[in-house]
XYZ file of C-alpha atoms in Angstrom:
659
model
C 30.427 -18.926 -14.774
C 29.098 -16.599 -12.092
C 27.214 -14.320 -14.487
C 25.485 -17.271 -16.174
C 24.322 -18.600 -12.805
C 22.916 -15.227 -11.778
C 21.252 -14.773 -15.172
C 19.506 -18.140 -14.793
C 18.354 -17.397 -11.245
C 16.952 -14.021 -12.319
C 15.168 -14.922 -15.564
C 14.312 -18.597 -15.166
C 13.839 -19.064 -11.409
C 12.691 -15.517 -10.454
C 14.924 -15.966 -7.387
C 17.996 -13.716 -7.736
C 20.807 -13.920 -5.202
C 22.186 -10.455 -5.986
C 20.663 -7.064 -6.754
C 20.180 -5.694 -10.273
C 22.888 -3.151 -9.528
C 25.402 -5.867 -8.599
C 24.535 -7.865 -11.731
C 24.981 -4.765 -13.926
C 28.349 -4.124 -12.272
C 29.515 -7.685 -12.990
C 28.365 -7.455 -16.605
C 30.154 -4.128 -17.023
C 33.320 -5.563 -15.559
C 33.214 -8.380 -18.114
C 32.539 -5.928 -20.963
C 35.577 -3.871 -19.943
C 37.705 -7.021 -19.676
C 36.670 -8.176 -23.165
C 37.317 -4.706 -24.593
C 40.827 -4.718 -23.115
C 41.480 -8.333 -24.196
C 39.581 -9.076 -27.443
C 41.003 -12.598 -27.467
C 38.715 -13.388 -24.499
C 35.557 -12.354 -26.360
C 33.364 -15.151 -27.727
C 29.869 -15.591 -29.210
C 28.827 -17.413 -26.037
C 29.783 -14.575 -23.696
C 27.075 -13.301 -21.293
C 27.686 -9.846 -22.789
C 26.133 -11.114 -26.037
C 23.188 -12.934 -24.497
C 19.619 -11.859 -23.796
C 17.442 -13.325 -21.062
C 17.874 -16.990 -20.184
C 16.941 -20.400 -21.651
C 13.158 -20.969 -21.703
C 11.477 -23.005 -18.967
C 11.055 -26.584 -20.292
C 7.716 -26.825 -18.447
C 6.197 -24.549 -21.125
C 5.921 -25.007 -24.874
C 8.647 -23.023 -26.603
C 8.083 -20.935 -29.715
C 10.595 -19.067 -31.860
C 9.983 -15.327 -32.007
C 9.097 -14.004 -35.450
C 11.600 -11.253 -34.720
C 14.205 -11.558 -31.922
C 13.480 -9.824 -28.616
C 16.754 -8.058 -27.928
C 18.002 -6.358 -24.803
C 19.146 -2.737 -24.423
C 22.520 -1.197 -23.761
C 22.650 0.609 -20.423
C 23.770 4.055 -19.333
C 24.419 4.960 -15.712
C 25.687 8.547 -16.001
C 24.331 11.592 -17.895
C 27.587 11.753 -19.875
C 26.827 8.296 -21.283
C 23.508 9.607 -22.638
C 25.404 12.492 -24.249
C 27.851 10.053 -25.828
C 25.024 7.863 -27.160
C 23.207 10.864 -28.641
C 26.431 11.904 -30.340
C 26.858 8.397 -31.821
C 23.285 8.568 -33.102
C 23.912 11.965 -34.741
C 27.054 10.707 -36.432
C 25.397 7.504 -37.552
C 22.505 9.401 -39.114
C 24.457 12.429 -40.242
C 21.547 14.234 -38.649
C 22.047 17.295 -36.431
C 18.814 17.009 -34.438
C 17.171 13.563 -34.482
C 13.939 13.250 -32.535
C 13.765 10.971 -29.487
C 11.005 9.206 -27.579
C 11.460 8.966 -23.808
C 9.691 6.167 -21.919
C 9.708 4.916 -18.353
C 11.597 1.649 -17.950
C 9.108 -0.592 -16.155
C 10.591 -3.237 -13.886
C 8.383 -6.051 -15.139
C 8.420 -9.176 -17.291
C 9.021 -8.726 -21.010
C 6.273 -10.197 -23.176
C 5.390 -10.323 -26.868
C 1.767 -10.305 -28.083
C 0.904 -11.456 -31.618
C -2.382 -10.199 -33.088
C -3.480 -11.854 -36.343
C -6.266 -9.988 -38.151
C -6.914 -8.157 -34.900
C -7.210 -11.233 -32.668
C -4.730 -12.207 -29.953
C -3.183 -15.396 -31.288
C -0.157 -15.872 -29.064
C 1.754 -14.453 -26.095
C 5.399 -15.318 -25.456
C 7.980 -14.519 -22.804
C 11.356 -13.131 -23.896
C 13.102 -16.437 -23.137
C 16.617 -16.208 -24.550
C 15.565 -13.562 -27.064
C 15.253 -16.051 -29.906
C 12.881 -18.589 -28.344
C 10.247 -17.820 -25.710
C 7.739 -19.673 -23.561
C 4.111 -19.625 -24.677
C 1.917 -18.041 -21.994
C -1.136 -17.189 -24.109
C -3.687 -18.682 -21.693
C -2.104 -16.834 -18.763
C -1.977 -13.473 -20.554
C -5.627 -13.744 -21.633
C -6.563 -13.426 -17.949
C -5.026 -9.920 -17.721
C -7.766 -7.270 -17.977
C -5.474 -4.735 -19.666
C -4.802 -7.060 -22.624
C -7.682 -7.133 -25.140
C -8.557 -10.281 -27.085
C -9.464 -8.134 -30.103
C -7.969 -4.872 -31.302
C -10.393 -1.957 -31.417
C -9.510 -1.145 -35.024
C -11.864 -1.166 -38.019
C -9.106 -2.414 -40.315
C -6.431 -4.141 -38.191
C -3.113 -5.233 -39.725
C -2.818 -8.829 -40.890
C -0.094 -9.245 -38.234
C 0.843 -6.988 -35.356
C 3.476 -8.138 -32.896
C 3.586 -5.913 -29.820
C 6.242 -5.965 -27.104
C 5.688 -4.763 -23.589
C 6.093 -5.366 -19.867
C 3.715 -7.281 -17.621
C 3.838 -5.939 -14.086
C 2.260 -5.913 -10.659
C 0.712 -2.504 -9.776
C 2.583 -1.355 -6.675
C -0.444 -0.826 -4.409
C -1.841 -4.279 -5.206
C 1.587 -5.824 -4.712
C 2.027 -4.342 -1.242
C -1.520 -5.346 -0.235
C -0.878 -8.907 -1.411
C 2.438 -9.092 0.439
C 0.860 -7.770 3.634
C -1.846 -10.442 3.406
C 0.749 -13.155 2.784
C 2.830 -12.016 5.755
C -0.252 -11.959 7.991
C -1.049 -15.515 6.900
C 2.509 -16.673 7.558
C 3.272 -17.166 3.870
C 6.591 -16.021 2.331
C 6.505 -12.490 0.968
C 7.437 -11.962 -2.663
C 10.824 -10.275 -2.962
C 9.675 -7.617 -5.449
C 6.914 -6.933 -7.995
C 9.010 -8.188 -10.925
C 9.620 -11.607 -9.373
C 5.977 -11.867 -8.322
C 4.775 -11.074 -11.849
C 7.164 -13.629 -13.330
C 5.944 -16.284 -10.912
C 2.299 -15.507 -11.687
C 2.893 -15.917 -15.430
C 4.665 -19.246 -14.882
C 1.601 -20.813 -13.261
C 0.497 -23.791 -15.332
C -3.116 -23.185 -14.291
C -4.319 -19.877 -15.825
C -6.876 -19.575 -13.028
C -4.034 -18.960 -10.595
C -2.696 -16.213 -12.879
C -6.200 -14.739 -13.070
C -6.245 -14.384 -9.268
C -3.226 -12.061 -9.414
C -3.896 -8.392 -10.332
C -1.395 -8.199 -13.200
C -1.366 -5.436 -15.789
C 0.665 -4.569 -18.875
C 2.203 -1.611 -20.691
C 3.025 -1.927 -24.416
C 6.059 -0.071 -25.762
C 7.586 -1.763 -28.792
C 6.944 -3.260 -32.225
C 8.030 -6.659 -33.469
C 7.104 -8.289 -36.753
C 4.152 -6.862 -38.655
C 2.265 -7.123 -41.934
C 0.075 -4.376 -43.338
C 1.092 -1.752 -40.775
C 1.828 1.756 -41.993
C 3.464 3.978 -39.383
C 6.603 6.041 -39.831
C 7.638 6.695 -36.234
C 7.546 5.228 -32.762
C 5.223 7.999 -31.624
C 2.747 7.091 -34.384
C 3.007 3.429 -33.393
C 2.176 4.168 -29.739
C -0.795 6.294 -30.827
C -2.033 3.364 -32.934
C -1.724 0.996 -29.981
C -3.758 3.386 -27.851
C -6.513 3.574 -30.477
C -6.456 -0.216 -30.675
C -7.214 -0.494 -26.967
C -3.762 -1.653 -25.942
C -2.296 -0.100 -22.779
C 0.528 2.406 -23.295
C 2.318 4.539 -20.722
C 0.775 7.960 -20.293
C 4.130 9.327 -19.127
C 5.870 8.857 -22.526
C 7.133 12.061 -24.168
C 9.023 13.071 -27.312
C 12.182 15.175 -27.217
C 13.803 17.271 -29.946
C 17.058 17.866 -28.065
C 19.308 16.019 -25.661
C 18.530 18.672 -23.024
C 14.896 17.549 -23.086
C 16.016 13.933 -22.676
C 18.003 14.890 -19.570
C 15.012 16.836 -18.230
C 12.775 13.768 -18.616
C 15.333 11.549 -16.889
C 15.740 14.071 -14.067
C 12.003 14.568 -13.561
C 11.217 10.878 -13.223
C 14.257 10.310 -11.074
C 12.675 12.739 -8.588
C 9.149 11.302 -9.077
C 10.176 7.685 -9.329
C 7.267 6.407 -7.246
C 4.489 8.469 -8.826
C 3.529 5.894 -11.520
C 1.431 2.877 -10.453
C 4.312 0.526 -11.292
C 7.937 0.067 -10.305
C 10.476 1.699 -12.615
C 14.244 1.352 -12.634
C 15.116 3.874 -15.317
C 14.197 5.547 -18.592
C 14.396 4.180 -22.142
C 15.365 6.629 -24.884
C 14.639 5.693 -28.502
C 15.207 7.338 -31.856
C 11.664 8.172 -32.953
C 11.860 7.949 -36.768
C 11.689 4.351 -38.060
C 13.819 5.228 -41.106
C 16.521 6.369 -38.723
C 16.164 3.205 -36.629
C 16.690 1.018 -39.696
C 19.754 3.018 -40.703
C 21.342 2.683 -37.247
C 20.655 -1.058 -37.027
C 21.670 -3.487 -34.270
C 24.572 -5.046 -32.425
C 24.529 -8.737 -31.481
C 22.306 -8.131 -28.461
C 20.809 -4.629 -28.665
C 19.549 -1.944 -31.065
C 21.852 1.010 -31.671
C 18.823 3.314 -31.790
C 17.811 2.824 -28.130
C 19.443 2.986 -24.721
C 18.305 2.434 -21.143
C 19.315 4.934 -18.470
C 19.384 3.049 -15.137
C 18.590 4.908 -11.925
C 20.680 4.218 -8.808
C 19.550 1.065 -6.993
C 16.800 1.204 -4.378
C 18.362 -1.725 -2.572
C 21.505 -1.203 -0.515
C 23.777 -3.338 1.588
C 24.486 -2.418 5.195
C 25.481 -3.905 8.551
C 22.795 -5.465 10.780
C 23.603 -4.229 14.274
C 20.810 -5.997 16.137
C 17.298 -7.446 15.958
C 14.755 -6.050 18.412
C 10.976 -6.375 18.766
C 8.138 -3.865 19.056
C 4.680 -4.376 20.542
C 1.890 -2.822 18.491
C -1.639 -1.646 19.245
C -3.177 -5.150 19.083
C -0.353 -6.674 21.108
C 1.319 -8.001 17.979
C 5.058 -8.498 18.493
C 7.029 -7.508 15.393
C 10.770 -8.052 14.977
C 12.719 -5.250 13.345
C 16.295 -4.697 12.237
C 18.591 -2.097 13.765
C 20.901 -1.103 10.930
C 24.054 0.835 10.275
C 22.398 3.928 8.698
C 22.288 3.704 4.896
C 20.832 5.933 2.175
C 18.032 4.133 0.296
C 15.534 5.742 -2.105
C 16.492 9.231 -1.002
C 16.206 8.730 2.758
C 18.525 7.446 5.468
C 17.371 4.108 6.865
C 18.428 2.865 10.294
C 15.411 0.628 11.107
C 13.629 -1.902 8.877
C 10.838 -4.400 9.430
C 11.275 -8.170 9.532
C 7.461 -8.689 9.606
C 7.153 -11.696 11.931
C 9.031 -14.591 13.502
C 8.566 -16.894 10.498
C 9.811 -14.292 8.037
C 12.864 -13.549 10.191
C 13.684 -17.259 10.321
C 13.048 -17.737 6.609
C 15.447 -14.916 5.756
C 17.871 -16.218 8.410
C 19.287 -12.764 9.102
C 21.433 -12.489 12.209
C 23.048 -9.591 14.100
C 26.461 -9.045 12.533
C 25.310 -9.941 9.007
C 25.656 -7.799 5.917
C 22.057 -7.439 4.728
C 20.200 -6.022 1.730
C 17.651 -3.306 2.538
C 14.833 -2.145 0.267
C 12.545 0.865 0.349
C 10.043 1.726 -2.391
C 8.377 5.133 -2.118
C 6.419 5.472 1.116
C 6.572 1.755 1.857
C 8.150 0.800 5.194
C 11.789 -0.254 4.675
C 12.375 -3.995 4.841
C 15.326 -6.343 5.032
C 15.383 -8.510 1.916
C 17.921 -10.999 3.296
C 21.533 -11.486 4.248
C 24.300 -11.312 1.649
C 25.639 -14.766 0.973
C 29.385 -15.005 1.270
C 29.672 -12.037 3.651
C 28.621 -13.721 6.920
C 31.434 -13.700 9.501
C 32.363 -17.113 11.004
C 31.360 -16.005 14.508
C 27.878 -15.052 13.267
C 27.527 -18.455 11.580
C 28.630 -20.185 14.788
C 26.138 -18.232 16.900
C 23.205 -19.812 15.086
C 19.823 -18.413 13.986
C 18.118 -15.525 15.764
C 15.374 -16.522 18.211
C 12.204 -14.609 19.082
C 12.238 -13.482 22.754
C 9.880 -15.333 25.085
C 8.863 -12.291 27.163
C 7.658 -8.800 26.248
C 10.511 -6.257 26.499
C 8.068 -3.560 27.732
C 6.077 -5.356 30.444
C 7.680 -8.787 30.953
C 4.575 -10.770 30.011
C 5.052 -14.123 28.301
C 4.823 -13.755 24.517
C 2.269 -16.141 23.018
C 1.510 -17.410 19.545
C -1.902 -18.757 18.578
C -2.246 -21.926 16.528
C -2.446 -21.203 12.814
C -1.177 -17.613 13.119
C 2.119 -16.213 11.912
C 2.258 -13.431 14.486
C 3.188 -13.543 18.170
C 1.420 -11.406 20.790
C 1.847 -9.746 24.143
C -1.466 -10.581 25.894
C -1.191 -7.787 28.514
C -3.800 -5.110 27.781
C -1.893 -2.771 30.117
C 1.438 -3.201 28.343
C 2.754 0.392 28.200
C 3.860 0.216 24.575
C 0.615 -1.424 23.512
C -1.322 1.410 25.172
C 0.830 4.015 23.438
C 0.396 2.474 19.997
C -3.347 2.017 20.612
C -3.906 5.636 21.602
C -1.876 7.015 18.680
C -3.818 4.790 16.271
C -7.204 5.723 17.801
C -6.464 9.394 17.073
C -5.041 8.781 13.580
C -6.615 10.044 10.354
C -7.928 6.628 9.334
C -9.679 6.190 12.696
C -11.144 9.020 14.833
C -9.016 11.740 13.172
C -8.240 13.813 16.277
C -6.202 16.845 15.280
C -3.391 17.595 17.721
C -3.221 14.097 19.226
C -0.171 12.616 17.560
C 2.336 10.048 18.746
C 4.380 12.385 20.954
C 1.288 13.895 22.593
C -0.085 10.409 23.259
C 3.244 9.448 24.799
C 3.167 12.498 27.064
C -0.444 11.937 28.194
C 0.370 8.364 29.185
C 3.626 9.320 30.913
C 1.847 12.004 32.971
C -0.913 9.596 33.965
C -3.674 11.666 32.349
C -5.008 8.698 30.393
C -5.015 4.966 31.114
C -7.227 3.775 28.254
C -8.784 5.115 25.044
C -11.941 6.462 26.667
C -9.953 8.653 29.078
C -9.197 11.189 26.337
C -12.856 12.267 26.436
C -12.525 13.317 30.090
C -9.240 15.221 29.854
C -9.096 18.243 32.160
C -8.198 21.561 30.531
C -6.233 22.795 33.535
C -4.228 19.569 33.707
C -3.341 19.963 30.040
C -2.280 23.580 30.525
C 0.156 22.401 33.186
C 2.033 20.306 30.624
C 5.255 21.726 29.196
C 4.688 23.312 25.781
C 0.866 23.344 26.080
C -0.502 26.858 25.846
C -4.204 27.828 25.773
C -4.502 27.737 21.974
C -2.881 24.310 21.687
C -5.007 22.887 24.480
C -8.243 24.328 23.077
C -7.451 22.957 19.607
C -6.781 19.509 21.089
C -10.006 19.505 23.113
C -11.940 20.747 20.081
C -10.527 17.911 17.982
C -11.437 15.366 20.658
C -15.011 16.684 20.848
C -15.378 16.655 17.057
C -14.249 13.024 16.903
C -17.407 11.943 18.721
C -19.344 12.420 15.470
C -17.191 10.005 13.447
C -19.278 7.131 11.983
C -19.170 3.586 13.342
C -16.595 2.324 10.818
C -14.046 4.878 12.088
C -14.702 3.823 15.685
C -14.223 0.154 14.777
C -10.876 0.968 13.183
C -9.854 2.920 16.282
C -10.705 0.108 18.688
C -7.653 -1.845 17.525
C -9.458 -5.108 16.815
C -7.119 -7.584 15.166
C -7.644 -7.960 11.389
C -10.129 -5.053 11.295
C -8.857 -2.289 9.029
C -10.792 0.292 7.040
C -12.305 -2.096 4.483
C -13.497 -4.694 7.011
C -14.781 -1.952 9.325
C -16.940 -0.535 6.511
C -18.317 -3.999 5.747
C -19.262 -4.557 9.393
C -20.676 -1.082 9.918
C -22.822 -1.226 6.797
C -24.048 -4.741 7.530
C -25.000 -4.231 11.178
C -25.638 -0.489 11.102
C -25.147 -0.067 14.853
C -22.455 -0.978 17.380
C -24.843 -2.747 19.770
C -26.036 -5.066 16.992
C -22.438 -5.950 16.189
C -21.546 -6.494 19.861
C -24.505 -8.816 20.288
C -23.899 -10.819 17.115
C -22.607 -14.377 17.355
C -19.292 -15.368 15.811
C -21.142 -17.304 13.091
C -23.306 -14.280 12.293
C -20.242 -12.070 11.882
C -18.497 -14.719 9.764
C -21.496 -14.766 7.416
C -20.986 -11.104 6.452
C -19.731 -11.061 2.827
C -15.967 -10.532 2.741
C -15.414 -11.197 6.471
C -15.006 -14.920 7.123
C -14.168 -16.999 10.228
C -10.723 -15.607 11.122
C -11.908 -11.993 11.338
C -15.165 -13.073 13.001
C -13.245 -14.901 15.721
C -11.110 -11.812 16.377
C -14.182 -9.539 16.565
C -16.078 -11.877 18.890
C -13.025 -12.342 21.130
C -12.518 -8.575 21.369
C -16.044 -7.785 22.539
C -16.133 -10.844 24.850
C -13.082 -9.588 26.757
C -14.336 -7.836 29.944
C -11.624 -5.156 29.803
C -12.457 -4.293 26.194
C -16.172 -4.310 26.939
C -15.648 -1.881 29.813
C -13.568 0.440 27.644
C -16.251 0.416 24.927
C -18.904 1.211 27.553
C -16.848 4.209 28.676
C -16.644 5.414 25.083
C -20.419 5.153 24.763
C -20.867 7.108 27.999
C -18.575 9.791 26.561
C -21.000 10.192 23.660
C -19.171 8.704 20.666
C -21.361 7.885 17.699
C -22.411 4.246 17.340
C -24.175 4.212 13.965
C -23.102 4.845 10.380
C -24.281 6.785 7.374
C -26.965 4.981 5.441
C -25.703 3.797 2.082
C -28.045 2.391 -0.514
C -26.222 0.063 -2.860
C -27.226 0.304 -6.504
C -26.073 -0.728 -9.941
C -26.085 2.724 -11.590
C -22.361 2.361 -12.380
C -22.519 -1.281 -13.448
C -19.967 -1.753 -16.237
C -18.187 1.550 -15.499
C -14.401 1.652 -15.064
C -13.466 4.846 -13.232
C -10.043 6.409 -12.669
C -9.473 8.999 -9.903
C -6.832 11.734 -10.109
C -6.298 14.796 -7.941
C -7.883 15.737 -4.609
C -11.618 15.990 -3.921
C -13.066 18.266 -1.229
C -16.035 16.084 -0.341
C -14.349 12.673 -0.495
C -11.168 11.047 0.683
C -9.653 8.694 -1.893
C -11.013 5.668 0.000
C -14.482 7.236 0.266
C -14.585 7.998 -3.459
C -13.505 4.455 -4.293
C -16.102 3.000 -1.939
C -18.833 5.212 -3.425
C -18.034 3.904 -6.903
C -17.957 0.281 -5.780
C -21.207 0.711 -3.815
C -22.846 1.541 -7.127
C -21.447 -1.431 -9.006
C -18.491 0.354 -10.649
C -14.822 -0.579 -10.776
C -11.890 1.670 -9.888
C -8.739 1.369 -12.007
C -5.294 2.790 -11.295
C -4.425 3.878 -14.846
C -6.187 5.289 -17.901
C -6.667 3.065 -20.945
C -9.036 2.645 -23.846
C -11.314 0.665 -21.501
C -11.699 3.556 -19.031
C -15.278 4.890 -18.873
C -14.554 8.191 -17.116
C -11.755 9.991 -15.262
C -12.686 12.004 -12.164
C -10.413 15.056 -12.098
C -9.918 16.806 -8.757
C -7.532 19.508 -7.581
C -3.896 19.257 -8.707
C -4.457 16.264 -11.019
C -1.609 14.144 -12.313
C -0.790 12.979 -15.805
C -3.906 10.792 -15.862
C -5.950 13.833 -16.892
C -3.606 14.444 -19.841
C -3.797 10.783 -20.775
C -7.602 10.929 -20.756
C -7.496 13.886 -23.157
C -5.127 12.009 -25.487
C -7.411 8.954 -25.566
C -10.651 10.895 -25.740
C -11.841 9.442 -22.409
C -14.565 11.595 -20.759
C -13.631 13.530 -17.617
C -15.782 15.029 -14.845
C -15.034 17.428 -12.006
C -16.255 16.897 -8.431
C -19.749 18.199 -9.181
C -19.928 15.902 -12.200
C -18.737 13.029 -10.035
C -21.568 13.623 -7.571
C -24.035 13.667 -10.486
C -22.499 10.453 -11.835
C -22.894 8.710 -8.475
C -26.522 9.770 -8.276
C -27.655 9.081 -11.829
C -25.020 6.967 -13.575
C -24.832 9.662 -16.234
C -22.182 12.233 -17.104
C -23.603 15.757 -17.062
């Protein structure tokens, strides 16, 4: 049966062929068919099943209490209907609800016996799960012991293990750069990490967990779900800071609406909201169906993956000469914005996905992440597209005609022409960007105009721009020109790490640039260093060292750097003394700081031996609260975690103490 096959691919193989939305639609279609024809209903129907059979590679264990699924709602009216059923079932006019974010992760059950983590299980088929205790012990967010003076004899906690979104994207970018297959989504990546037989592999993945439900227990005295979550928080278990209670259905709708608009604000992927009856007496009275509790429902947000037509595949040449294939799409609305272009990352990824012009493809966009093509839709490829064969990377640069090359051991292809017009454009726009020299007024369109008018031919030329020549450009009045020239002059004082980022050296982003700048201290020392010396810098390694050495050895690059030095750009960096004053500290940042960018604040903490976390938990040492903070500040107050403002942060960095 089609649904059974898709269920197995999703839960057991972590390799779905269809989107969650398509699977939900198929399941709904079957539910409607069984409702119209009861004679077709059977105990073995997919509508009555949870999860999928456990992986035989792992030891299987029967859950003390079944891990059921949830019924779904897709329209606000379905939430209204569920609330009405709850009222009637309880004969209660205004039951209280708990509203939680529905994390798109891997369901897991933790069993604590006398406060100690005894066992961790996957959902499996809801009755029997796979034991992954050794793997879960490697997750920092999961404590081995509960922080309770008198823990229950047994506490079974259900939750979701997930990949934090920022770490997931960083990992995927690194895999793509190395020519390795990208993970399709955070949920599949988390599932794969937990199914590693060697826990050390799991430990290398930055997994986290949010706890949200109760299973079997002995000696636990709580009367509501809200009380239970508060207990988990006191015990040191991670709970979602976004959870709220609601006394009316209007408040439930407000919660659903708010997080639908702020879907990408949490540090994890969500695909909806879970609404639960708060009072445990009420939950027991409402009971269960064969596969789901009657006292809870999941509201599913519209999918963030859409199908569309692939018109063509073209390539772009970036600032380092890297040639990147991208998809030209029939415009489609994804995650609130219309997408007509999407990345295919590199030649290997395009071949692996085997997408071809004329295909129907699935497109994904999560928050501010660049849209990407997930793959083609099986069964929808026209015969003529199949006959045409796989897409091939062009052999010459579409902008300058140079032969495209690919180095041994690299996933990316390159245009080697330093004068390639598109490479120059991308280089100049990047040099002026906020993460590099931060030149106000020199954006992409201005860079394009300066190159088209012949006013600049390389990066250093911006420091000799003529005011009168700029005034002659269309749309450039005196104020605009003076602001641009002022921004260019101010950029000369940027520290060495910003200059290194701006030079467009392959593999050298902000983190590597800081490592190099702080190790060598001066540009001339870095330029004169051997490849082996650069490779010996902690965190750098031979691949980056080879790219750095090759950049400075190139006569054209060397001449451009010399021109920058003649223009007066800064070649040293701010002195940073590393210390251990924050050794053992876990710090969470929320809100904006006047004296630090987010990266600078993170680096300052790490320079002093501290660790920066993305969410507040019982293990958090302090939360730094800046302007316009998010819900992390509220979560800190709930948990009793200390907070400091920017002045307190500066004092903390200096002394390791909270004023």
